[in-house]
Amino acid sequence: MSSSCPLPISQTDRVLLGHGSGGKLTAQLVEQLIVPAFSNPALAQLDDQALLPAQAGRLAFTTDSYVISPIFFPGGDIGELAVNGTINDLAMGGARPIALSLAFILEEGLPLADLRRVIESAQRAAARAGVPIVTGDTKVVGRGAGDQIFINTSGIGVVPSGIDLGSAHVRAGDAILLSGPIGDHGVAIMAHRAGLELDGDLRSDTAPLHELAAALLEVCPEAHAMRDPTRGGLAATLVEIATRRNLGIEVDEAAIPVTDPVRGACELLGLDPLLVANEGKLVAFVPEHAASRALAALRAHPLARHAARIGCVTDNHPSVVELITPVRGRRLLDLPFAEPLPRIC
Amino acid sequence: MSSSCPLPISQTDRVLLGHGSGGKLTAQLVEQLIVPAFSNPALAQLDDQALLPAQAGRLAFTTDSYVISPIFFPGGDIGELAVNGTINDLAMGGARPIALSLAFILEEGLPLADLRRVIESAQRAAARAGVPIVTGDTKVVGRGAGDQIFINTSGIGVVPSGIDLGSAHVRAGDAILLSGPIGDHGVAIMAHRAGLELDGDLRSDTAPLHELAAALLEVCPEAHAMRDPTRGGLAATLVEIATRRNLGIEVDEAAIPVTDPVRGACELLGLDPLLVANEGKLVAFVPEHAASRALAALRAHPLARHAARIGCVTDNHPSVVELITPVRGRRLLDLPFAEPLPRIC
C-alpha cells in the first residue's frame, strides 16, 4: 500500500487527525513507523489479534495506561516506562511475561520525531526484557483533546507451577523486603518539572523486574506476595495490604534505603519519599524462615544490591502501618487524601 | 479503607485530579465505584494482575483504545463499544474470549454520573457476552489534557484446535460473506453530531460477534479469515486484504446490504456507506465449496439475518478491489487519504 501513498510519512513531520482515520494515512503510520520497529511474526500479520502458542500453566493478565508528563524525563520516557511497568505488574504475580500489547492515543500535532523516539524506546525496552510486543492500536484525537502521547500496555504472563502469590496470602509473621532505594522515579519527575538543577544524579529508576522476581522465587517459592510500589509509593503499597488483610505492619524507617540526592530533593520540594512513585523496585512479603535467603537472592542481582529487610507483618494494630522512627518513636503511616503528584506514570 | 475516607465518593460529583493520585481518593473510586460493578473473583483480589486458569489451546491477544466522541450515542456508549469491540477482535481470530481488561483515562471534571453510566454499560455488555473483566486501571489527567473518557480494552481468547484464521490464508477463489447491512455505526454517530433529526431509526450496530463467529466456524472450520469492518469501513477491510495478499477482490455493489435510513443519511451527510465504521458486522473469507453452508449458518443467527454473499477473491487485478455497479459497470474501490470521520470509535 505504501507505494500508492501520496504523502509518505517522511513528508509530514507531525501527527495529523487523518493518521487515526482508518484511511491511507493510518496505514502509512502503522506500516512505515510502528510495525518495522517491533518486527516479530505475530505483529507482522497485522490482523486484529495476535496468535500465541498454547501455554502450560496459569496465565497472568494485566493492563496499565501511562499518561506521564513530560513524556521524556531524566532516566527514561513514556515508551520505556510503559513496557517496564506492565512487565513488572506481571512479574509481581510471579509470572514470566510472554507478550505485550501497545496502544497509542496521539494528540494531533505531535511531532513524528517524538513518536518515533518513544516507539524506539519501547522497542529497546521490550527487546532488553526479551518480551515481544505482539499487538497494538493507534488512535488520534484533536489538539487539546489529549496531551501528546498516552500509552496503554497490557500483558500476558505464565505463572510457573508451585508459585502462588497474592496480597491475600500475606500473613502475620511475614518479613517485608524492599529491593532498593525508594523515591527515585517520582522525585526525578518532580524535580524536572520544577526545573531544579541538583548536584546529584536524579533519574527515574524505571527497570524491568521480571528477572529479579524470578531470582527471588527461585530460592523462595513460598513467597506470599510481591508488589511494585508505583503510584502512591511504598506507603500506598503497605497501607493497601494492611487494610485489605486487616493486619498490622511495622516498618523500621532507618532500614528504608533512600539516596542522598533523593532525600535532598525531597526536602527542597516538600515531598515524602515514602509517598513517591517507584518504577523499578519491588516489595516482597515472605515467611520469616525464608527471609534471609530471599534477601540474599535479591542482593545478588544488579537491580537490588541495596535490598533491605524493612519490617514485618503483625497481628497487633490491625489495618495500621506503624513506622518505627530512628529514635524508636512510632508514627502512623497513612495515605494522603490525594497525593500531590498528578501524572507521575 | 472506605470507612476512614473523609469524602465518600457519594459526596463529590465530578472526577478530581486526586482520583488518579494513588491516595485515598483513588482507592475510593476503584473500591466504591469500579470494582463493585464488575464483581468477579479475579478482579476482587485487587492485585496488579489477574490470575487465570491454564488454558488448552493457542491464545489470541488483542488491544484497542476507544476515543469516540460523543461518549453516549444512539444505540450505545463508549463502555459497551469498548467491550464489544475487543470481544470482536478476538472472535475474528476464531478465538473464544476468556478475559478482558478495562483501563480508563479520565479527564478532571468528568461527572461521576457519566463514569458510573459507562461502567454499568461496560459491565452489562461483558455479562451479556459472558466474558469477565478481570483487571483494570484508572488514570486521571487535568482539564483539557483529555476529553471526558478514553477506554482501552485488551482481551485474551482461546483458539479451538482445527481453526486457523488470518488474512494470510485468504486465497483466490474464496467467497466473501458479509453478516448484514453496513454503515449503521458511523452514520449514527455522524448524524448525531450533525444534530440531524431523521425519520428512520439510526443506531450504532455495536454487538458482540463471538457467538456468530463460532456459529460460522462450527459449520465451516475451514474458513480462511474473518474481519470486522470498523474504522475505514468495509472498503478498508477489503483494500487491506487485497493489498497485503496481492490478490484481486470483486464485489457486487448491489449485494451489499444498506438500510434505507443509512442510505438516506449518507446522501444528506455526503458519506459513502462503504467507508463508514461498523461495530457489529463481520466479513468472512471462505472456500467456495463451503460458502453456502457458511452463509446459511450466518443467516440462522439473530445478528446476521440479512447476511449476504458479496463477492469473491481473484487472481485478476492483484491488489485491486473492483466494485461491480448495479448497471454492471466496474469502479475501483480505494481508500480515501484520510477518512473524514475522526473519533468514530
XYZ file of C-alpha atoms in Angstrom:
690
model
C 0.000 0.000 0.000
C 2.863 2.350 0.745
C 3.840 2.732 -2.891
C 0.500 4.312 -3.781
C 0.525 6.746 -0.872
C 0.681 10.343 -1.983
C 2.303 11.539 1.241
C 4.973 9.267 2.655
C 5.409 9.513 6.383
C 8.742 11.181 5.700
C 6.984 14.153 4.101
C 4.994 15.226 7.109
C 6.554 15.922 10.463
C 3.516 15.905 12.721
C 0.678 13.601 13.637
C -2.437 14.558 11.677
C -6.010 13.804 12.642
C -6.136 11.682 9.486
C -3.485 9.367 10.910
C -6.285 7.937 13.064
C -8.989 7.770 10.433
C -8.564 4.271 9.053
C -7.558 5.623 5.640
C -4.212 5.655 3.882
C -2.549 7.897 6.428
C -3.334 5.363 9.152
C -1.894 2.560 7.051
C 1.248 4.610 6.447
C 1.758 5.419 10.099
C 1.299 1.825 11.174
C 3.207 0.157 8.354
C 6.052 2.645 7.973
C 6.667 3.859 11.503
C 5.269 1.410 14.024
C 5.411 -2.153 12.713
C 9.019 -2.046 11.419
C 10.233 -1.013 14.865
C 8.728 -4.058 16.540
C 9.346 -6.660 13.883
C 8.079 -10.022 15.045
C 5.956 -12.660 13.303
C 2.788 -12.183 15.361
C 2.683 -8.413 14.848
C 3.670 -8.596 11.194
C 0.419 -10.431 10.404
C -1.359 -7.120 11.065
C -4.532 -8.950 11.950
C -6.675 -7.533 14.698
C -5.364 -10.069 17.176
C -2.050 -11.816 17.760
C -1.869 -15.597 17.954
C 0.330 -17.115 20.639
C 1.221 -20.783 21.051
C -0.543 -22.795 23.768
C 0.977 -22.240 27.226
C 1.362 -24.724 30.019
C 0.377 -23.042 33.260
C -1.890 -20.439 34.751
C -1.997 -17.098 32.972
C -1.444 -13.656 34.427
C -3.125 -10.719 32.670
C -2.593 -7.041 33.399
C -3.222 -3.589 31.940
C -1.886 -0.103 32.612
C -2.279 3.246 30.923
C 0.564 5.748 31.015
C -0.168 9.482 30.972
C 3.100 10.750 32.438
C 4.043 14.370 31.826
C 6.574 15.175 30.475
C 6.871 12.224 28.098
C 10.685 12.479 28.155
C 12.302 12.709 31.587
C 15.649 12.053 33.244
C 16.270 8.331 33.099
C 13.585 7.354 30.616
C 10.471 8.191 28.646
C 6.847 7.115 28.422
C 7.639 4.267 25.987
C 10.206 2.556 28.183
C 8.068 3.216 31.271
C 5.003 1.619 29.694
C 6.880 -1.523 28.695
C 8.681 -1.938 32.017
C 5.589 -1.119 34.054
C 3.481 -3.843 32.522
C 6.305 -6.378 32.691
C 6.536 -5.522 36.380
C 2.838 -5.989 37.039
C 3.137 -9.490 35.560
C 6.345 -10.210 37.452
C 4.760 -9.212 40.775
C 2.285 -12.062 40.247
C 5.197 -14.444 39.812
C 4.558 -14.665 36.077
C 7.054 -14.965 33.265
C 5.922 -12.292 30.764
C 5.299 -13.740 27.298
C 3.612 -10.967 25.294
C 2.767 -7.273 25.463
C 0.325 -5.039 23.631
C 0.984 -1.371 22.917
C -1.829 1.092 22.228
C -1.242 4.760 21.470
C -3.601 7.694 21.850
C -1.854 10.515 19.990
C -2.688 14.211 20.035
C -2.921 15.895 16.661
C 0.224 17.962 16.086
C 2.590 15.659 17.966
C 5.978 15.786 16.234
C 6.523 12.468 14.471
C 10.109 12.614 15.711
C 8.788 12.388 19.270
C 6.574 9.450 18.364
C 9.487 7.735 16.662
C 11.672 8.269 19.724
C 9.026 6.800 22.025
C 8.475 3.829 19.727
C 12.197 3.100 19.548
C 12.483 3.351 23.282
C 9.558 0.971 23.843
C 11.114 -1.442 21.391
C 14.512 -1.285 23.121
C 12.869 -1.931 26.476
C 10.896 -4.880 25.099
C 13.977 -6.349 23.433
C 16.089 -5.913 26.551
C 13.447 -7.667 28.612
C 13.008 -10.385 25.990
C 9.243 -9.855 25.773
C 7.710 -9.281 22.306
C 5.129 -6.597 21.551
C 2.668 -8.659 19.540
C -0.377 -6.452 19.008
C -1.209 -2.772 19.036
C -3.554 0.070 18.232
C -3.220 3.731 17.285
C -5.836 6.419 17.761
C -5.552 10.151 17.148
C -7.528 12.885 18.918
C -7.667 16.573 18.041
C -5.479 19.241 19.560
C -6.457 19.876 23.157
C -8.398 16.608 23.449
C -5.281 14.724 24.574
C -1.749 15.602 25.633
C 0.991 14.433 23.253
C 1.028 10.684 23.891
C -0.906 8.345 26.135
C 0.086 4.669 26.046
C -1.702 1.584 27.229
C 0.330 -1.572 27.627
C -1.356 -4.818 28.555
C 0.479 -8.066 29.082
C 0.173 -11.808 29.407
C 2.432 -13.979 31.530
C 2.651 -17.602 32.586
C 2.837 -18.497 36.265
C 5.122 -21.469 36.986
C 3.584 -24.271 38.991
C 4.371 -24.074 42.693
C 4.138 -20.276 42.728
C 1.073 -18.699 44.311
C 1.490 -15.014 45.024
C -1.136 -12.506 46.015
C -1.886 -9.975 48.709
C -4.479 -12.419 50.071
C -1.617 -14.725 51.132
C 0.143 -12.166 53.328
C 0.036 -13.201 56.985
C 1.251 -12.160 60.419
C 4.908 -13.054 60.857
C 5.875 -12.329 57.260
C 9.109 -10.430 56.746
C 8.951 -7.457 54.386
C 11.829 -6.987 51.941
C 12.452 -3.957 49.719
C 14.700 -4.269 46.669
C 16.416 -0.869 46.870
C 16.250 2.878 47.479
C 12.837 4.479 47.096
C 11.595 7.686 45.558
C 13.863 7.976 42.517
C 11.180 7.993 39.835
C 8.734 10.420 41.395
C 11.419 12.769 42.657
C 13.210 12.830 39.298
C 9.950 13.763 37.555
C 9.009 16.413 40.101
C 12.495 17.948 40.153
C 12.484 18.013 36.361
C 9.079 19.684 36.285
C 10.232 22.228 38.858
C 13.301 22.990 36.750
C 15.568 22.117 39.655
C 19.247 21.775 38.794
C 20.548 19.493 41.500
C 24.056 18.252 42.034
C 23.120 14.612 42.447
C 22.077 12.346 39.642
C 18.296 12.266 39.887
C 16.934 9.742 37.417
C 13.870 7.563 37.148
C 14.577 4.007 38.309
C 12.411 2.511 35.536
C 13.535 -1.082 35.017
C 12.016 -4.483 34.231
C 11.758 -6.553 37.389
C 10.846 -9.971 35.998
C 14.332 -11.426 36.289
C 14.794 -10.081 39.783
C 11.418 -11.516 40.802
C 12.308 -14.868 39.245
C 15.632 -14.897 41.110
C 13.808 -14.349 44.382
C 11.193 -17.031 43.639
C 13.943 -19.460 42.624
C 15.208 -19.584 46.206
C 11.910 -18.666 47.875
C 8.985 -20.229 46.011
C 6.964 -19.978 49.203
C 6.896 -16.150 48.999
C 3.424 -14.802 49.776
C 3.197 -11.594 47.760
C 5.199 -9.126 45.706
C 4.243 -5.580 44.769
C 5.967 -2.787 42.909
C 5.357 0.433 44.818
C 4.403 2.786 41.974
C 1.695 5.464 42.328
C 1.353 6.388 45.996
C 4.799 4.965 46.744
C 5.841 2.453 49.373
C 3.258 3.917 51.742
C 0.341 3.097 49.429
C 1.565 -0.477 48.971
C 1.883 -1.097 52.712
C -1.344 0.674 53.689
C -3.293 -1.171 50.994
C -2.118 -4.565 52.145
C -2.555 -3.824 55.854
C -6.074 -2.538 55.208
C -7.226 -5.287 52.883
C -5.784 -8.080 55.019
C -6.787 -6.420 58.296
C -3.244 -6.990 59.580
C -0.711 -4.673 61.160
C 2.577 -3.725 59.525
C 5.651 -2.438 61.317
C 8.381 -0.778 59.323
C 11.786 0.386 60.543
C 12.210 3.815 58.965
C 16.014 3.687 59.275
C 16.094 0.466 57.270
C 14.401 2.002 54.220
C 17.109 2.986 51.748
C 16.848 6.495 50.284
C 19.707 8.018 48.303
C 21.148 11.361 49.336
C 20.083 13.148 46.124
C 16.500 11.939 46.594
C 16.489 12.912 50.237
C 17.854 16.348 49.364
C 15.361 16.928 46.572
C 12.508 15.781 48.807
C 13.475 18.409 51.362
C 13.591 21.106 48.702
C 10.323 20.031 47.110
C 8.439 19.197 50.287
C 7.945 15.558 49.311
C 7.994 12.429 51.451
C 9.985 9.664 49.718
C 7.577 7.118 51.204
C 4.748 8.609 49.148
C 6.599 8.943 45.864
C 6.282 6.568 42.904
C 8.966 3.988 42.096
C 9.222 2.240 38.752
C 11.978 -0.298 39.344
C 11.579 -1.548 42.910
C 9.724 -4.406 44.489
C 8.422 -5.209 47.941
C 8.232 -8.871 48.915
C 6.264 -10.478 51.730
C 7.970 -13.742 52.637
C 7.703 -16.216 55.528
C 10.176 -15.357 58.288
C 12.078 -18.629 57.859
C 12.844 -17.756 54.218
C 13.704 -14.087 54.715
C 17.495 -14.408 54.811
C 17.835 -16.443 51.657
C 15.277 -14.290 49.850
C 17.217 -11.158 50.805
C 20.484 -12.743 49.690
C 18.934 -13.615 46.316
C 17.789 -10.019 45.863
C 21.192 -8.607 46.775
C 22.904 -10.915 44.295
C 21.007 -9.237 41.437
C 22.298 -5.984 39.892
C 18.905 -4.298 40.313
C 18.783 -4.944 44.054
C 22.275 -4.654 45.502
C 20.893 -2.385 48.226
C 17.912 -4.565 49.081
C 16.906 -4.441 52.715
C 14.626 -6.064 55.212
C 12.413 -3.189 56.279
C 9.788 -4.650 58.579
C 7.251 -7.323 59.333
C 3.566 -8.124 59.348
C 1.897 -8.461 62.743
C -1.382 -9.313 64.408
C -1.074 -6.173 66.508
C -2.885 -2.977 65.454
C -4.895 -4.467 62.546
C -5.096 -2.340 59.392
C -2.472 0.039 60.726
C 1.042 0.622 59.347
C 3.424 1.823 62.042
C 6.697 3.462 61.179
C 9.365 2.998 63.836
C 11.404 6.172 63.690
C 15.183 6.325 64.112
C 14.716 7.448 67.730
C 12.454 4.406 68.365
C 9.319 6.501 68.301
C 6.298 5.269 66.418
C 4.211 7.107 63.893
C 1.216 6.065 61.925
C 1.812 5.798 58.206
C -1.286 6.905 56.346
C -2.111 7.840 52.797
C -2.690 11.434 51.922
C -6.164 12.199 50.722
C -4.731 12.926 47.287
C -1.023 12.707 46.713
C 0.131 15.945 45.072
C 1.823 14.267 42.107
C -0.536 14.098 39.164
C 0.524 12.228 36.015
C 3.584 10.639 37.560
C 3.158 7.478 35.482
C -10.265 1.832 53.805
C -13.558 3.407 52.874
C -14.633 3.940 56.474
C -11.702 6.266 57.133
C -12.247 8.309 53.972
C -13.187 11.883 54.675
C -15.018 12.299 51.371
C -17.049 9.311 50.242
C -17.485 9.034 46.527
C -21.126 9.962 47.038
C -20.129 13.429 48.294
C -18.362 14.600 45.170
C -19.988 14.580 41.784
C -17.001 15.005 39.488
C -13.705 13.300 38.795
C -10.908 15.111 40.607
C -7.235 15.077 39.686
C -6.689 13.374 43.051
C -8.748 10.386 41.904
C -5.682 9.400 39.897
C -3.044 10.093 42.501
C -2.706 6.758 44.232
C -4.026 8.201 47.512
C -7.322 7.688 49.284
C -9.393 9.219 46.523
C -8.036 6.655 44.083
C -8.849 3.841 46.485
C -12.380 5.211 46.895
C -13.001 5.480 43.187
C -11.741 1.980 42.495
C -13.270 0.255 45.503
C -16.603 2.071 45.646
C -17.413 2.739 42.022
C -15.480 0.400 39.751
C -14.852 -2.942 41.433
C -18.394 -3.486 42.758
C -19.764 -3.115 39.221
C -17.601 -5.902 37.850
C -17.670 -8.304 40.784
C -15.667 -11.405 39.947
C -13.049 -13.315 41.929
C -10.038 -12.357 39.798
C -10.779 -8.631 39.917
C -11.761 -8.636 43.584
C -8.190 -9.619 44.532
C -7.194 -6.088 43.507
C -3.679 -7.232 42.789
C -1.852 -5.660 39.869
C -2.533 -8.671 37.697
C -5.365 -11.162 37.313
C -4.706 -14.884 37.508
C -6.488 -17.129 35.033
C -6.537 -20.918 34.996
C -4.346 -22.768 32.493
C -5.910 -22.918 29.013
C -5.708 -25.705 26.487
C -5.078 -24.185 23.081
C -3.421 -21.317 21.303
C -4.069 -17.873 22.727
C -5.353 -14.806 20.930
C -4.395 -11.406 22.350
C -5.718 -8.034 21.253
C -5.889 -4.399 22.334
C -7.960 -1.383 21.323
C -8.333 2.119 22.652
C -11.667 3.914 22.342
C -11.770 7.695 21.985
C -15.224 8.042 20.446
C -16.952 11.390 20.685
C -19.608 11.768 21.985
C -19.275 9.095 24.663
C -23.042 8.487 24.624
C -24.638 7.994 21.234
C -27.746 6.446 19.681
C -27.518 2.718 20.207
C -24.707 2.630 22.753
C -21.888 4.327 24.582
C -18.118 4.117 24.874
C -18.272 1.435 27.588
C -20.378 -1.019 25.613
C -18.426 -0.232 22.446
C -15.088 -0.941 24.140
C -16.229 -4.299 25.488
C -17.868 -5.442 22.258
C -15.007 -4.177 20.103
C -12.360 -6.191 21.882
C -14.548 -9.285 22.012
C -14.928 -8.892 18.254
C -11.206 -8.597 17.600
C -10.741 -11.902 19.435
C -13.696 -13.508 17.671
C -12.339 -12.539 14.250
C -9.302 -14.689 15.046
C -11.621 -17.607 15.755
C -10.977 -17.292 19.474
C -13.381 -17.848 22.337
C -12.900 -14.746 24.526
C -11.988 -15.648 28.116
C -10.988 -12.380 29.808
C -10.984 -8.631 29.244
C -9.114 -5.725 30.791
C -10.587 -2.247 31.135
C -8.389 0.840 31.522
C -9.788 4.349 31.912
C -8.137 7.673 31.186
C -10.480 10.215 32.769
C -10.484 13.973 32.334
C -10.681 16.018 35.513
C -14.204 17.379 35.904
C -15.974 14.426 34.307
C -19.325 13.977 36.063
C -19.135 10.829 38.177
C -22.653 10.053 36.973
C -21.279 9.744 33.445
C -18.473 7.481 34.617
C -20.961 5.350 36.529
C -23.175 5.073 33.450
C -20.231 3.992 31.279
C -19.068 1.461 33.873
C -22.549 -0.034 34.180
C -22.834 -0.242 30.431
C -19.449 -1.971 30.091
C -20.467 -4.410 32.794
C -23.800 -5.172 31.108
C -22.003 -5.790 27.809
C -19.444 -8.076 29.466
C -22.138 -10.009 31.320
C -24.272 -10.364 28.189
C -21.276 -11.709 26.297
C -20.279 -13.961 29.175
C -16.718 -12.599 29.288
C -15.396 -11.348 32.648
C -13.476 -8.092 33.084
C -10.637 -9.332 35.278
C -8.174 -6.465 35.538
C -8.181 -2.706 35.111
C -6.535 0.642 35.588
C -7.679 4.218 36.155
C -5.719 7.354 35.362
C -6.824 10.985 35.601
C -5.490 13.879 33.510
C -6.171 17.583 34.002
C -8.887 19.543 32.244
C -8.004 19.997 28.601
C -5.407 17.215 28.616
C -8.007 14.583 27.722
C -11.648 14.538 26.641
C -14.089 13.043 29.165
C -13.281 9.325 28.917
C -10.854 7.259 26.896
C -11.009 3.491 27.385
C -8.557 0.771 26.499
C -9.835 -2.780 26.463
C -7.470 -5.659 25.865
C -8.539 -9.258 25.698
C -7.408 -12.867 25.760
C -9.112 -15.685 23.892
C -8.504 -19.347 23.227
C -8.457 -20.633 19.652
C -10.016 -24.106 19.280
C -7.867 -26.704 17.564
C -8.635 -27.062 13.873
C -9.262 -23.323 13.447
C -6.603 -21.283 11.669
C -7.815 -17.871 10.589
C -5.800 -14.951 9.328
C -5.619 -12.613 6.374
C -2.525 -14.556 5.244
C -4.793 -17.532 4.458
C -7.066 -15.668 2.039
C -6.667 -17.045 -1.492
C -8.067 -16.660 -4.981
C -11.428 -18.363 -5.296
C -12.570 -17.507 -1.775
C -16.149 -16.338 -1.424
C -16.677 -13.163 0.612
C -19.615 -13.087 3.026
C -20.921 -10.072 4.932
C -23.085 -10.557 8.024
C -25.508 -7.668 7.492
C -26.178 -4.061 6.497
C -23.202 -1.713 6.674
C -22.717 1.848 7.849
C -25.015 1.930 10.864
C -22.431 2.819 13.498
C -20.577 5.557 11.660
C -23.705 7.101 10.203
C -25.493 7.117 13.565
C -22.542 8.926 15.148
C -22.186 11.443 12.324
C -25.923 12.147 12.166
C -25.955 12.621 15.939
C -23.007 15.004 15.768
C -24.672 16.932 12.969
C -27.846 17.215 15.040
C -29.856 15.558 12.283
C -33.364 14.509 13.232
C -34.102 11.726 10.804
C -37.240 9.691 10.452
C -35.528 6.344 10.394
C -34.035 4.662 13.413
C -30.328 5.386 13.108
C -28.462 3.499 15.812
C -24.986 2.078 16.243
C -24.877 -1.637 15.474
C -22.458 -2.319 18.354
C -22.763 -6.006 19.255
C -20.538 -8.886 20.374
C -19.789 -11.161 17.434
C -18.142 -14.123 19.162
C -21.229 -16.337 19.083
C -21.946 -15.502 15.468
C -18.323 -16.240 14.562
C -18.459 -19.525 16.465
C -21.676 -20.491 14.662
C -19.986 -19.911 11.317
C -16.855 -21.850 12.313
C -18.994 -24.706 13.614
C -20.176 -25.474 10.081
C -17.158 -24.030 8.277
C -13.965 -24.705 10.254
C -12.012 -24.328 7.035
C -12.802 -20.587 6.831
C -9.713 -18.584 5.881
C -10.222 -15.222 7.547
C -12.741 -13.060 9.345
C -12.606 -9.323 9.903
C -14.929 -6.792 11.489
C -15.030 -3.728 9.242
C -14.660 -0.946 11.822
C -12.593 2.231 11.153
C -12.456 2.815 7.415
C -15.481 0.595 6.871
C -15.919 -2.350 4.536
C -13.692 -0.610 1.982
C -10.686 -0.516 4.318
C -11.092 -4.200 5.170
C -11.229 -5.255 1.525
C -8.459 -2.934 0.321
C -6.187 -4.007 3.172
C -6.561 -7.669 2.400
C -6.241 -7.246 -1.376
C -3.106 -5.162 -0.913
C -1.414 -7.328 1.680
C -2.179 -10.559 -0.145
C -1.536 -9.087 -3.591
C -4.844 -10.549 -4.754
C -7.817 -9.036 -6.529
C -11.232 -8.673 -4.954
C -14.516 -8.284 -6.833
C -17.574 -7.084 -5.006
C -21.134 -6.846 -6.284
C -22.329 -3.459 -5.042
C -25.995 -4.451 -5.308
C -25.370 -7.389 -2.976
C -24.111 -5.205 -0.127
C -26.986 -4.593 2.262
C -27.535 -0.981 3.360
C -30.685 0.080 5.200
C -32.827 2.885 3.853
C -32.220 5.205 6.830
C -28.449 4.762 6.453
C -28.635 5.339 2.712
C -30.723 8.457 3.243
C -28.449 9.864 5.927
C -25.386 9.153 3.793
C -26.890 11.211 0.988
C -27.627 14.087 3.343
C -24.213 13.939 5.011
C -22.160 13.218 1.922
C -20.883 9.899 3.260
C -20.215 6.632 1.449
C -21.554 3.677 3.488
C -18.631 1.590 2.244
C -16.223 3.877 4.098
C -18.127 4.136 7.341
C -17.320 2.209 10.524
C -19.363 -0.792 11.626
C -19.257 -2.211 15.149
C -21.389 -5.340 14.848
C -20.685 -6.816 11.439
C -18.222 -9.369 10.143
C -16.737 -10.203 6.765
C -15.728 -13.822 6.181
C -13.411 -15.224 3.514
C -14.355 -18.867 2.992
C -13.500 -21.507 0.374
C -16.071 -21.521 -2.429
C -17.208 -25.049 -1.644
C -18.186 -24.023 1.890
C -19.837 -20.711 1.031
C -23.464 -21.866 1.034
C -23.362 -23.598 4.387
C -21.372 -20.744 5.917
C -23.956 -18.231 4.676
C -26.803 -20.381 5.996
C -25.126 -20.529 9.410
C -24.816 -16.754 9.468
C -28.447 -16.225 8.476
C -29.620 -18.593 11.202
C -28.171 -16.234 13.846
C -30.176 -13.215 15.067
C -27.231 -10.858 14.421
C -26.940 -11.842 10.758
C -30.392 -12.489 9.358
C -29.518 -10.275 6.381
C -26.125 -11.804 5.710
C -25.133 -11.847 2.059
C -22.529 -13.169 -0.269
C -20.999 -10.001 -1.667
C -18.080 -11.079 -3.822
C -15.009 -13.176 -4.338
C -11.232 -13.163 -4.318
C -9.490 -13.457 -7.662
C -6.084 -13.727 -9.284
C -7.061 -10.950 -11.695
C -6.030 -7.341 -10.993
C -3.764 -8.052 -7.986
C -4.074 -5.609 -5.070
C -7.147 -4.032 -6.606
C -10.703 -4.086 -5.263
C -13.286 -3.737 -8.021
C -16.847 -2.795 -7.293
C -19.316 -4.125 -9.850
C -22.021 -1.488 -10.003
C -25.751 -2.225 -10.377
C -25.502 -1.401 -14.111
C -22.612 -3.900 -14.457
C -20.019 -1.170 -14.669
C -16.822 -1.500 -12.706
C -15.229 1.020 -10.417
C -12.082 0.870 -8.405
C -12.639 0.881 -4.653
C -9.879 2.819 -2.962
C -9.321 4.282 0.447
C -9.557 7.994 0.942
C -6.342 9.605 2.007
C -7.907 10.375 5.361
C -11.486 9.372 6.003
C -13.377 12.416 7.302
C -14.669 10.728 10.441
C -12.374 11.395 13.361
C -13.016 9.688 16.692
C -15.636 7.301 15.379
C -14.532 4.535 17.767
